[in-house]
Coordinates of C-alpha atoms and ligand atoms in Angstrom, one line a residue:
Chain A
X1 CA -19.7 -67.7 -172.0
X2 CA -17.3 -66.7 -169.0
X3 CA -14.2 -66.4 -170.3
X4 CA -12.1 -65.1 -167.4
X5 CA -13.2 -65.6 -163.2
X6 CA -12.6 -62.4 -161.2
X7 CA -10.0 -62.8 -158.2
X8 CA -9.7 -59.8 -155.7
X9 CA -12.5 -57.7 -155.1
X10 CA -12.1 -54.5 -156.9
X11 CA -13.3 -50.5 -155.7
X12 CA -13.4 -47.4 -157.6
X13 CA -11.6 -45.3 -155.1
X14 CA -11.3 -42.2 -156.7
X15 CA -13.1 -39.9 -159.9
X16 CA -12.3 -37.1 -161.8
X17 CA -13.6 -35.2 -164.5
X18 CA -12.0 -32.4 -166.9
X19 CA -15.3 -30.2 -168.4
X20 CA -16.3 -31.6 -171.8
X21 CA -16.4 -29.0 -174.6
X22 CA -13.4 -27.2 -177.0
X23 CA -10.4 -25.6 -175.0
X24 CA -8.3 -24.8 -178.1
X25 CA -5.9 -23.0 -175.6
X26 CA -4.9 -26.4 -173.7
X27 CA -3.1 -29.3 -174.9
X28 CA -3.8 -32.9 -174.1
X29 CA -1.6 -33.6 -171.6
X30 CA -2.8 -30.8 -169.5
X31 CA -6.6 -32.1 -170.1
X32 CA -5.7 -35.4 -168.6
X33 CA -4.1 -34.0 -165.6
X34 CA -7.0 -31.8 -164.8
X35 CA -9.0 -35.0 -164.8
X36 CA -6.2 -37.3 -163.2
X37 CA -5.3 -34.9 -160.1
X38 CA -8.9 -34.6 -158.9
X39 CA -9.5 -38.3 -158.9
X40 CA -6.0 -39.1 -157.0
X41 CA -7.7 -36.3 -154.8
X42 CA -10.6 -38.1 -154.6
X43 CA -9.4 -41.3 -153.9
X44 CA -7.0 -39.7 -151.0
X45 CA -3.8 -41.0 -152.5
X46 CA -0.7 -40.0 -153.5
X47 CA 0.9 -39.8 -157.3
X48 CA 3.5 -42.1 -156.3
X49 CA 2.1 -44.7 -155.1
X50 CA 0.2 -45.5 -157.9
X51 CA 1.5 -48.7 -159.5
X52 CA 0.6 -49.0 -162.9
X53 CA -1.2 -46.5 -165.3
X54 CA -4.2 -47.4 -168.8
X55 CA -4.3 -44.0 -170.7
X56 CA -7.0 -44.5 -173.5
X57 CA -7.2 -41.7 -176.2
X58 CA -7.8 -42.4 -180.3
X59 CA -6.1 -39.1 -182.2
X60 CA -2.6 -38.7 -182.6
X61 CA -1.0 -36.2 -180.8
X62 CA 2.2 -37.6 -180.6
X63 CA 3.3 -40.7 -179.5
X64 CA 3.2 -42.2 -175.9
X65 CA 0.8 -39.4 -174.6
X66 CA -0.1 -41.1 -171.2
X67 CA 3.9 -41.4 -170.3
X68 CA 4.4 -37.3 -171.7
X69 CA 0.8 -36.6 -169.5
X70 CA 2.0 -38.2 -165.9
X71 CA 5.6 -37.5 -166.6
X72 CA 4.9 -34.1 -165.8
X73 CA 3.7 -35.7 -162.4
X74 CA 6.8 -37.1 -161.1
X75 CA 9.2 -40.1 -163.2
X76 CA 8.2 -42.9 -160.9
X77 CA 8.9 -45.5 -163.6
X78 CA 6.1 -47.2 -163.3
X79 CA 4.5 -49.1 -166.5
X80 CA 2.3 -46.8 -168.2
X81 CA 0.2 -48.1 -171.2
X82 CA -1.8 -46.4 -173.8
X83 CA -5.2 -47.9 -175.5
X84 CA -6.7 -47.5 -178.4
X85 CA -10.1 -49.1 -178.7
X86 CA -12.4 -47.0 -180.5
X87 CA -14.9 -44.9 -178.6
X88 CA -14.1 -47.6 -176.0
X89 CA -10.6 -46.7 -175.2
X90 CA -11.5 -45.2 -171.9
X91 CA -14.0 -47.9 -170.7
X92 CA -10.8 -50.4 -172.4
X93 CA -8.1 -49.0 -170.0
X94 CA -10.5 -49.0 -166.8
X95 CA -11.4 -52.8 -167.6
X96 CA -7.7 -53.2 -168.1
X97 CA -6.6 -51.7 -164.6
X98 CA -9.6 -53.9 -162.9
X99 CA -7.6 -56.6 -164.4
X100 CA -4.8 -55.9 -163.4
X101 CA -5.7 -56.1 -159.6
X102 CA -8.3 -58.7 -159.6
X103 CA -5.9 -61.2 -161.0
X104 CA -3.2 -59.9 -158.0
X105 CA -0.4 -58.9 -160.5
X106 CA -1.4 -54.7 -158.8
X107 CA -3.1 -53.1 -155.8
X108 CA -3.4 -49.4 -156.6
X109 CA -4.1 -48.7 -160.3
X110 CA -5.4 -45.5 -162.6
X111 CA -7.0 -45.4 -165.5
X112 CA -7.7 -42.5 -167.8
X113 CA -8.5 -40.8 -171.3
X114 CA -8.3 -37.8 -172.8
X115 CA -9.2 -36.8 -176.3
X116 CA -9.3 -33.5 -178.8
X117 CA -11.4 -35.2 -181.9
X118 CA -10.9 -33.1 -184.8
X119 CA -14.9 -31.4 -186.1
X120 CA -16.8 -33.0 -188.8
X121 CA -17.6 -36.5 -189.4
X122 CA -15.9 -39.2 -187.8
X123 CA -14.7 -41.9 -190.0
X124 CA -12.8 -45.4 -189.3
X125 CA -10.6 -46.6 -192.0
X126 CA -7.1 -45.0 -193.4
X127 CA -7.2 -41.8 -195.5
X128 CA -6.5 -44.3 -198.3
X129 CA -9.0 -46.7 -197.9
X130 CA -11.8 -48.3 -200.5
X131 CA -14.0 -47.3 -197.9
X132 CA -13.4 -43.7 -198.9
X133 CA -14.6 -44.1 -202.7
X134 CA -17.5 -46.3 -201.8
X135 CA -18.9 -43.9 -199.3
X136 CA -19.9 -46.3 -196.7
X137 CA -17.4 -44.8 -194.0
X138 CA -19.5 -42.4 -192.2
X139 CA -20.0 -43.3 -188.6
X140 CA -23.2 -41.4 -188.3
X141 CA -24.5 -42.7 -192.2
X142 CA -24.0 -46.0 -190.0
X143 CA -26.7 -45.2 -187.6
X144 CA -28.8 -44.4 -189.2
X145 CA -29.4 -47.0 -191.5
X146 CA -30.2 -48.6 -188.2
X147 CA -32.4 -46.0 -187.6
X148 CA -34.8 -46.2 -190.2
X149 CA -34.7 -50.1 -190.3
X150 CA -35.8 -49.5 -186.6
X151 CA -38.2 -47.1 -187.2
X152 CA -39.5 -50.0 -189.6
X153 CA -39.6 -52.6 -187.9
X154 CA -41.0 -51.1 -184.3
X155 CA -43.2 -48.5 -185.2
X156 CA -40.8 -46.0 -183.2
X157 CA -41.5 -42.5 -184.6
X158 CA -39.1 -39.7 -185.5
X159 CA -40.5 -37.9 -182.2
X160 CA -40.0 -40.6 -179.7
X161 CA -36.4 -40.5 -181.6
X162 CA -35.9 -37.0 -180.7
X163 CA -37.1 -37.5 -177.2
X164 CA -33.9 -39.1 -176.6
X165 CA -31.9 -36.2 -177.9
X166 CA -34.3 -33.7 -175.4
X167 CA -34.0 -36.3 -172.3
X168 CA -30.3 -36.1 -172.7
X169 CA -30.3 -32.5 -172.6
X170 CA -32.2 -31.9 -169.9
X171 CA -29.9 -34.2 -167.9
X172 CA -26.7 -31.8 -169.4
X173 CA -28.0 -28.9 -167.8
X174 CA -27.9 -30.2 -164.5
X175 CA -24.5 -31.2 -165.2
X176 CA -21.6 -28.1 -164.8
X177 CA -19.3 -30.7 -166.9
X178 CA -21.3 -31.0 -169.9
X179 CA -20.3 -29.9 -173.7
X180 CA -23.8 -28.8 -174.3
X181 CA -26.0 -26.6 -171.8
X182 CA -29.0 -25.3 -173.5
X183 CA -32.3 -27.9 -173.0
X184 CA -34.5 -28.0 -176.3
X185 CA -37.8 -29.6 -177.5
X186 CA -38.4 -32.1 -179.9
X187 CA -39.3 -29.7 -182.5
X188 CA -35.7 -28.1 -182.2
X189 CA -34.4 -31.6 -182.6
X190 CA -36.1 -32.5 -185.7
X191 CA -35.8 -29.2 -187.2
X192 CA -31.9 -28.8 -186.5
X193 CA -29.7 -30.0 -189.6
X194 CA -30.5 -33.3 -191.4
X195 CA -26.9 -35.2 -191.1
X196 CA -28.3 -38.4 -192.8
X197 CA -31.6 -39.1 -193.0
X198 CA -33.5 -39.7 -190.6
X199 CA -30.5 -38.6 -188.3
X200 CA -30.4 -35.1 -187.5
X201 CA -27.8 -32.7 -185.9
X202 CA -29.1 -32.9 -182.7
X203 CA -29.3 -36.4 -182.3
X204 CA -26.0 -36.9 -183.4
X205 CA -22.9 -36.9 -180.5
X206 CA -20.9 -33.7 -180.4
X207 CA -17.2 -34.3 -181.1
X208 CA -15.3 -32.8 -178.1
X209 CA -12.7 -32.7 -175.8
X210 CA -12.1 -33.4 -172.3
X211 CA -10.8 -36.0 -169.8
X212 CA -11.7 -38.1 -167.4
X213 CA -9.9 -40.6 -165.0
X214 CA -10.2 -43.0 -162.1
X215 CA -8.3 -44.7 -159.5
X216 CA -8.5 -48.6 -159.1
X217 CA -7.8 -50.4 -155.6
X218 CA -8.0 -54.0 -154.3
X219 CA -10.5 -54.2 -151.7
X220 CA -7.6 -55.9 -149.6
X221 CA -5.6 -53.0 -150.0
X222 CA -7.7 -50.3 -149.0
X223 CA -6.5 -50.1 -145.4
X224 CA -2.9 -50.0 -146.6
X225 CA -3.7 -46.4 -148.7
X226 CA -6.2 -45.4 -146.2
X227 CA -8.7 -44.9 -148.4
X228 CA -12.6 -44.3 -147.0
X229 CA -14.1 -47.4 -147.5
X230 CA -17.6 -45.9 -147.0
X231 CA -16.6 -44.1 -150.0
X232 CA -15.1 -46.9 -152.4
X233 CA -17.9 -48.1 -154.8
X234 CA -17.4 -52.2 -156.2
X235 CA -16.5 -53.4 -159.2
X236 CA -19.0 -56.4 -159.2
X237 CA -18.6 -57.1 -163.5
X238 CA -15.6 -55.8 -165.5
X239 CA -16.5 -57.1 -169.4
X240 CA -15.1 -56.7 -173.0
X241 CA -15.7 -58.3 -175.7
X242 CA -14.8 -57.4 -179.6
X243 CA -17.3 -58.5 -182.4
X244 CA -18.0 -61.9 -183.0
X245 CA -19.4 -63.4 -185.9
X246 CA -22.6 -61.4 -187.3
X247 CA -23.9 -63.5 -190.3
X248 CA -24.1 -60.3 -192.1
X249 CA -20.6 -60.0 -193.5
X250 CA -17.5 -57.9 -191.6
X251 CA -17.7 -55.0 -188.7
X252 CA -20.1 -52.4 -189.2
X253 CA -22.7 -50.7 -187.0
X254 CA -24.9 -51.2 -189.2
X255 CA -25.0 -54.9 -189.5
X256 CA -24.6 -55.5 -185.5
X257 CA -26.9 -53.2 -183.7
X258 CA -27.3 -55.5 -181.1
X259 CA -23.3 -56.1 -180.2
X260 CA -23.5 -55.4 -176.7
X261 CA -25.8 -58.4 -175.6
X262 CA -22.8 -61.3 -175.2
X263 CA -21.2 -58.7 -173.0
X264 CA -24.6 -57.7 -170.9
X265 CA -25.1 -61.4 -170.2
X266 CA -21.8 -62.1 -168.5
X267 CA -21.5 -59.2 -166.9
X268 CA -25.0 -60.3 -165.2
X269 CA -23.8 -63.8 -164.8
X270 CA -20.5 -62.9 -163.2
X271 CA -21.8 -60.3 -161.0
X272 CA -24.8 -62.5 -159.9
X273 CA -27.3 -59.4 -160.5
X274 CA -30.3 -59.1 -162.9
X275 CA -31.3 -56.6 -165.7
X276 CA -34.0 -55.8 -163.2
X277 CA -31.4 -54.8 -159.7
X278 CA -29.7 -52.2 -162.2
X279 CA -30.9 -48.5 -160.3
X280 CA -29.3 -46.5 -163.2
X281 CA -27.7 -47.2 -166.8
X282 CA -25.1 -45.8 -168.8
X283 CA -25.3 -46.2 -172.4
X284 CA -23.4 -45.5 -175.6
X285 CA -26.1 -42.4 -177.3
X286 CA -23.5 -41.6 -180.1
X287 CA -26.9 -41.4 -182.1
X288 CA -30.5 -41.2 -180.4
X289 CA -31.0 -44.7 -182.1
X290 CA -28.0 -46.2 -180.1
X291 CA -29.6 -45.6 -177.0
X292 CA -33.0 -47.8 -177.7
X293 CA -31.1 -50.4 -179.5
X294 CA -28.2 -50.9 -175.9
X295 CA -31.3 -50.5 -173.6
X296 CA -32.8 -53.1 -175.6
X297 CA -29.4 -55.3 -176.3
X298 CA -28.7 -55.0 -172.3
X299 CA -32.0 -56.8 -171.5
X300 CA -33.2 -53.6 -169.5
X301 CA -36.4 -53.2 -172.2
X302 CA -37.9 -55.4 -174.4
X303 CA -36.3 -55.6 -178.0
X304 CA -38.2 -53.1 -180.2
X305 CA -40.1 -51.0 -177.1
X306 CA -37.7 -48.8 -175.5
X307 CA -38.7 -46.2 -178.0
X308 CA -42.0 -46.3 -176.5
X309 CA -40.4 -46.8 -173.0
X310 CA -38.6 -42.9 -173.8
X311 CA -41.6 -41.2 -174.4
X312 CA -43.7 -42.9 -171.4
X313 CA -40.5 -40.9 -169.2
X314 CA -38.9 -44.4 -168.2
X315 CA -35.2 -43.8 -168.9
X316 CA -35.9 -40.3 -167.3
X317 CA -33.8 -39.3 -164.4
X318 CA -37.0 -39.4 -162.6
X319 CA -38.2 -43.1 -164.6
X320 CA -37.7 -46.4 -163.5
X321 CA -34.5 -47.2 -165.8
X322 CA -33.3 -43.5 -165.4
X323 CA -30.1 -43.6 -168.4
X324 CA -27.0 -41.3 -169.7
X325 CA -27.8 -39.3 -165.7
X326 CA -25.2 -36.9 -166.8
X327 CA -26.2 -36.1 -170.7
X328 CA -24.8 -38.9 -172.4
X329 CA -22.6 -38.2 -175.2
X330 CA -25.4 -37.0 -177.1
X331 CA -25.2 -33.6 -174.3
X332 CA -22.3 -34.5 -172.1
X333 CA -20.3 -34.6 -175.2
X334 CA -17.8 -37.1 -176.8
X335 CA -13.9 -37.2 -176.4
X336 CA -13.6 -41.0 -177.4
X337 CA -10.7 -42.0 -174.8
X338 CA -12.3 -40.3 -172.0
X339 CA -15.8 -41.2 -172.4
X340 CA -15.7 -44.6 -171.0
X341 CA -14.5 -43.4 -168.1
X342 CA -16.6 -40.2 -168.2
X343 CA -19.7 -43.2 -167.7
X344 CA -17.9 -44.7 -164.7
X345 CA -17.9 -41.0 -162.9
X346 CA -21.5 -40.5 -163.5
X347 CA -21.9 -44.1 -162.1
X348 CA -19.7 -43.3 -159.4
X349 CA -21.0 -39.9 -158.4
X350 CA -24.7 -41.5 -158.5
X351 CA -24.0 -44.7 -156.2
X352 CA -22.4 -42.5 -153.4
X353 CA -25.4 -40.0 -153.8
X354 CA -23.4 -37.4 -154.8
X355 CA -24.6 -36.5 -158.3
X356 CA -26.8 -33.2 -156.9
X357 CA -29.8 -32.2 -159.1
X358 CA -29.1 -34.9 -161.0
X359 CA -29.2 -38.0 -158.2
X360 CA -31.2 -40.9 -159.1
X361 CA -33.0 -41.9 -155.8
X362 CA -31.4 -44.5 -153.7
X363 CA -29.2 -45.8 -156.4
X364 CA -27.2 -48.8 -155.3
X365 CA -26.5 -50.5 -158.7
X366 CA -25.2 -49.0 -162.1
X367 CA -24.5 -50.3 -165.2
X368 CA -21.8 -48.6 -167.9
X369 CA -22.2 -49.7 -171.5
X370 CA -19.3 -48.3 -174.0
X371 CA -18.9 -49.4 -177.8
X372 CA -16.4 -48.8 -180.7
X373 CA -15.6 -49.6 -184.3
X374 CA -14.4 -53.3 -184.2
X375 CA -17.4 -53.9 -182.4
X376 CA -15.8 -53.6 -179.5
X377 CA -18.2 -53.3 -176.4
X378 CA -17.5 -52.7 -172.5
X379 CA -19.9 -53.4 -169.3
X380 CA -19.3 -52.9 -166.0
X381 CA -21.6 -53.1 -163.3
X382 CA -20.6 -51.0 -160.1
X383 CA -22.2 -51.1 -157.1
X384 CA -22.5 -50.0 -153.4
Chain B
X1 CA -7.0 -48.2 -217.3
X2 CA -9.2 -47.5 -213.8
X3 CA -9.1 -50.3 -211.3
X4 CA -11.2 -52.2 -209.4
X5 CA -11.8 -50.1 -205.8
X6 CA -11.0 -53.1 -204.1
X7 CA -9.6 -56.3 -206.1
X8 CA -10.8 -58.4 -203.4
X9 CA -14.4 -57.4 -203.4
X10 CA -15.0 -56.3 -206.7
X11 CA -13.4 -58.0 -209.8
X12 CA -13.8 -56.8 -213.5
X13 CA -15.3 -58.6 -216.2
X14 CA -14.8 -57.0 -219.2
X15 CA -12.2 -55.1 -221.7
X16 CA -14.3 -52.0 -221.0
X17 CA -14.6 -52.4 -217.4
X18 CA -18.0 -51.8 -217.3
X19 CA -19.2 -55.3 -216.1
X20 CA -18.1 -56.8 -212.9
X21 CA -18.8 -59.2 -209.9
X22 CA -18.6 -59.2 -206.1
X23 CA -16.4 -61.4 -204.4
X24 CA -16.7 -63.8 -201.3
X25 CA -16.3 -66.7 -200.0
X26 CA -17.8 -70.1 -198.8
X27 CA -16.9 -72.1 -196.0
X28 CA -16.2 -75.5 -196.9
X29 CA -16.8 -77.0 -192.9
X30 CA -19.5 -74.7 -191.8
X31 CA -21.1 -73.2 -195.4
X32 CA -20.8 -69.8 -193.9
X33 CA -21.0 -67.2 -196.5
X34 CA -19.2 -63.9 -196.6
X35 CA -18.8 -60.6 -198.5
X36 CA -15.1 -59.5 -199.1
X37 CA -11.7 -60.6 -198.7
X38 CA -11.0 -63.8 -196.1
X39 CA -8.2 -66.1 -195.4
X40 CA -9.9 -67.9 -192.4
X41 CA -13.7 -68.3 -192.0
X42 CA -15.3 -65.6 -189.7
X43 CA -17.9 -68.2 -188.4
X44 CA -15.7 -70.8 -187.5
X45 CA -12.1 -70.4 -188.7
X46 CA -11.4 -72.8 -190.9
X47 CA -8.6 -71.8 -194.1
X48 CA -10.7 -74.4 -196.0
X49 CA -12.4 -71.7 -198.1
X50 CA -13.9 -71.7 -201.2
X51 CA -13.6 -68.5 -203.6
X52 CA -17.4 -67.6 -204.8
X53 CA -19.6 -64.7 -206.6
X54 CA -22.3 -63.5 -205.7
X55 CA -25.5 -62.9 -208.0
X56 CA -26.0 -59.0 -209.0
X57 CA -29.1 -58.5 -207.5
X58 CA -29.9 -57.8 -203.7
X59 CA -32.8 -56.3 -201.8
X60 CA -32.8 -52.5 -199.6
X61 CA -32.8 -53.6 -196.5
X62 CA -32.1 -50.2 -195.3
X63 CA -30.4 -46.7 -196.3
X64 CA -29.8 -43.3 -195.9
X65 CA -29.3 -39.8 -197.7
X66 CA -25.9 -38.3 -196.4
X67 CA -25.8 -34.7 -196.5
X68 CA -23.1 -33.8 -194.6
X69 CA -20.1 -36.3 -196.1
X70 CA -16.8 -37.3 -194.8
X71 CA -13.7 -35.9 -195.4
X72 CA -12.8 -36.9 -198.5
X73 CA -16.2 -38.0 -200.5
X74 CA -15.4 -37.6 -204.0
X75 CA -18.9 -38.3 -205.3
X76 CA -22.4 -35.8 -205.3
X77 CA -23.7 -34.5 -201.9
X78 CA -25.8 -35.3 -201.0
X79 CA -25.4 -39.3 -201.4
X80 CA -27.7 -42.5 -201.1
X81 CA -26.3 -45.1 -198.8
X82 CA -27.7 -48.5 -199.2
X83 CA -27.4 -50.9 -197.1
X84 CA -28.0 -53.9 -199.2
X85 CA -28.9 -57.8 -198.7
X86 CA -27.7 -60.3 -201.0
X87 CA -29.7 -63.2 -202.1
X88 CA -26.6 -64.9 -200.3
X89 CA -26.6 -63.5 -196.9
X90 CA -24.0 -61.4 -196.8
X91 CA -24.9 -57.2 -196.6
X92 CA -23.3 -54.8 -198.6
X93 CA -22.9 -51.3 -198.5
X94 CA -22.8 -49.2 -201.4
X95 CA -24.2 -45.8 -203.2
X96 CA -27.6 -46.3 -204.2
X97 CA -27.9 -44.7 -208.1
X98 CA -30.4 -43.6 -210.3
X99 CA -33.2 -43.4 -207.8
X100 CA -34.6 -40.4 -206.2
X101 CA -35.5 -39.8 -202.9
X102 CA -39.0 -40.9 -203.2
X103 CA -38.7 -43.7 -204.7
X104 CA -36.9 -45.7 -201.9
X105 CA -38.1 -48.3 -200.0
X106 CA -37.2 -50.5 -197.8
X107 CA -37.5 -54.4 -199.2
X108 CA -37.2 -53.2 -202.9
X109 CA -35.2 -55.1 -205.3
X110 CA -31.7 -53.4 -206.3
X111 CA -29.0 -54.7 -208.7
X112 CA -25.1 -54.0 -209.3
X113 CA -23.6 -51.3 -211.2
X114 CA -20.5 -49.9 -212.0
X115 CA -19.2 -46.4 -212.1
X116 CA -15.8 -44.8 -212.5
X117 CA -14.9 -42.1 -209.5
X118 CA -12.6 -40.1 -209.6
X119 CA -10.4 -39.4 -206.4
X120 CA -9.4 -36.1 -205.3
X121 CA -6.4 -36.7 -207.6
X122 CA -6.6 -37.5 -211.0
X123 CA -4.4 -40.4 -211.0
X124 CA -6.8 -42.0 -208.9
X125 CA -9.7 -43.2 -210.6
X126 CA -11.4 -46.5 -209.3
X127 CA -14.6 -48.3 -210.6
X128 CA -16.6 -48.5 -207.5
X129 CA -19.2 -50.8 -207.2
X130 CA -22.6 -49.4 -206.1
X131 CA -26.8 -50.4 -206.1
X132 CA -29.2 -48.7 -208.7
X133 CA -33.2 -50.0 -208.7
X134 CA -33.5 -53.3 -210.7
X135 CA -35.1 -53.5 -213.6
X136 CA -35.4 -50.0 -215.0
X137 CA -33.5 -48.6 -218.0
X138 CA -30.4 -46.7 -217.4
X139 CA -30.7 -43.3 -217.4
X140 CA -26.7 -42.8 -217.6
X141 CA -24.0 -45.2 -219.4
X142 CA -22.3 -47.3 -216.8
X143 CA -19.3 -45.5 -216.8
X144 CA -18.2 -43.0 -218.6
X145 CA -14.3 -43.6 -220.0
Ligands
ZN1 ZN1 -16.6 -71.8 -191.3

């Protein structure tokens, strides 16, 4: 299954976060800086000495964002690359800086995403598209035909669904970052607008903006940048894979719910660590139903019981697989370049034990799962 | 004369274009089946593929009432999506027709039929496949010319 071997031991030296929510007044290249300069600040490094730059963002807003965001940092030169990957285009460029240094080609590396996704539903394909006539492209339509197949075949009921919605608000109001703030019950949940049945409002991801960044060091090279090792948190799996074959005809969500397990397994093989050392999880919640199914597809619950795992209070903050800490994008919000990144601050901010109200007890390992259309998935394990 | 929404998926049959099959293909070297348009094999891929069409029946194997559509939808709101398995393998998504709410369930038996939408502009008409319950009358002509 391994495809690539890690080289250099890779830290997350540095996080930062730009608020998740709608800031019609600012454009996207201030966003990213308000996320990029607090994690340079974070890591205790300068602008320039950073030597290569991932920006991951999906909308158009001109071309070569990331170069028109950090030019307004200084012209250093360096090589700046933008990603698009779906909703993974954040967790994309962060796997693509670890590369970068683990195979010795960089020492000092940032990645970071940024996003202003227009409102209404999100859909794949070109305006022009078949996809369009036939009615199939519909990103939340797509969960939840996995939904009520789910429902089917577990037993899960609409309530334990909407427990997942309530969990991840609850976690959002601890969280001064977070797009939504208000905590509500299951009956609000089920109650608030049906988007496709049985998916309502409330369980569906709010589109957003916001950024979020990261800065990338060798191990090796943290000495050089004097950067607080105490405070450098380790890269111990950086995996991404796109979809493989499904027997059930090309890329939809709805024919692969379970993408993300090739990726869970190697990222456990090549960090050496089991379903059961992972402290906290971060998981894709686009839909309420996308967080059972990637518990499930990461091994951290039995297939077809994390429903049931939800309303027993396991993947509470409090729980034994505490998941989405910080709100998930169900309450956190979802800019799809940042997002990715947004799961590696949480992660971040939880293994140094500085996530406040919000800190999941003697976290040491963290997991950050990140999907897209293309079935393209991300995991990283971090650790301290 | 309306096309077909997708000539790779969806070939006509008839004059009036009210008949039609899906498309797919077989793989000669691993007997993989797929849905849609293919120049290599998705399983194993090998160009050694052999054109094929699928039967017009299927079963629900799950779906959806859409209420809040995306931009663009130029059919009824709200909408059935059915997620559909064919007899062959291969899943297929498409409006579910002529059924209401109710009535749905999971594991029954749908088959293909063909209506004429027409796009936002005129000019664009297409005859888009979609699912309807097998085995009851049609309460509407195919498609209306
Ligand atoms: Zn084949």
């Amino acid at each position: 299954m391994t495809q690539f071997r890690p080289g250099r031991q890779v830290m997350v030296a540095g996080v930062g976060l730009h608020p998740f929510g709608r800031f019609p007044g600012k454009d996207l290249p201030t966003l990213a800086l308000e996320a990029v300069v607090p994690a340079l600040g974070d890591a205790g490094v300068q602008w320039r000495d950073i030597q290569v730059a991932y920006f991951g963002h999906v909308y158009y807003n001109g071309m070569s964002m990331g170069e028109g965001a950090l030019g307004r940092l200084g012209l250093t030169g360096i090589p700046i690359i933008n990603v698009e990957n779906a909703c993974s285009s954040g967790s994309t460029a962060f796997w693509q800086a670890y590369w970068g240094i683990t195979t010795g080609i960089f020492d000092l590396a940032l990645a970071f995403g940024a996003e202003k996704v227009p409102r209404g539903p999100v859909t794949v394909t070109a305006e022009d598209s078949p996809e369009r006539y036939i009615g199939a492209d519909h990103m939340m339509a797509g969960y939840a035909l996995r939904m009520r197949r789910y429902m089917m075949e577990t037993g899960a009921s609409e309530t334990a669904l909407a427990q997942v919605a309530v969990k991840a608000r609850q976690n959002a109001s601890l969280n001064p970052y977070s797009h939504r703030k208000e905590t509500n019950s299951v009956e609000d949940v089920l109650q608030s607008r049906m988007i496709a049945d049985p998916l309502t409002l409330f369980q569906c991801c709010p589109t957003s903006e916001g950024a979020a960044a990261a800065v990338l060091v060798a191990e090796d090279a943290l000495s050089r940048y004097s950067i607080d090792k105490a405070r450098a948190i380790r890269i111990a799996a950086a995996v991404l894979t796109s979809g493989g074959y499904n027997g059930k005809g090309s890329d939809h969500s709805a024919f692969s719910p379970y993408r993300t397990e090739p990726a869970a397994l190697e990222a456990y093989e090549v960090s050496g660590l089991k379903p059961e050392d992972v402290d906290l999880v971060q998981v894709h919640d686009a839909a309420t139903i996308g967080e059972l199914q990637q518990l499930e597809a990461l091994h951290l619950i039995p297939f077809g019981e994390a429903w049931r795992a939800t309303e027993d209070g396991r993947t509470a903050i409090t729980g034994d697989i505490p998941t989405n800490t910080d709100g998930g994008l169900l309450a956190m919000g979802h800019p799809f370049g940042a997002t990715g990144i947004r799961m590696i601050h949480e992660t971040v901010l939880q293994l140094r034990q500085e996530a406040g109200p919000r800190q999941v007890k003697n976290a040491r390992v963290g997991l950050a799962e990140c999907s897209g259309a293309g079935d393209v998935t991300t995991v990283h394990i971090l650790t301290r | 004369m309306p096309e077909s929404v997708d000539t790779r998926r969806l070939k006509l049959t008839n004059e009036e274009r009210t008949e039609g099959v899906l498309l797919g293909f077989r793989c000669l070297e691993c007997d993989t089946v797929i849905f849609g348009p293919g120049t290599f094999c998705q399983r194993c891929t090998s160009a050694k593929l052999e054109p094929m069409e699928f039967s017009q029946t299927g079963i629900l194997y799950s779906y959806t009432v859409v209420r809040i559509p995306s931009a663009g939808w130029p059919g009824p709101v709200p909408y059935i999506l059915a997620q559909v398995e064919l007899s062959e393998g291969p899943q297929v998504l498409a409006e579910l027709v002529d059924c209401l709410e109710d009535a749905l369930e999971i594991g029954m038996p749908v088959e293909l039929t063909l209506q004429l939408v027409q796009g936002e502009d005129s000019s664009a008409a297409k005859v888009v496949y979609k699912w309807r319950p097998a085995n009851q009358p049609s309460p509407t002509a195919e498609v209306d010319p």
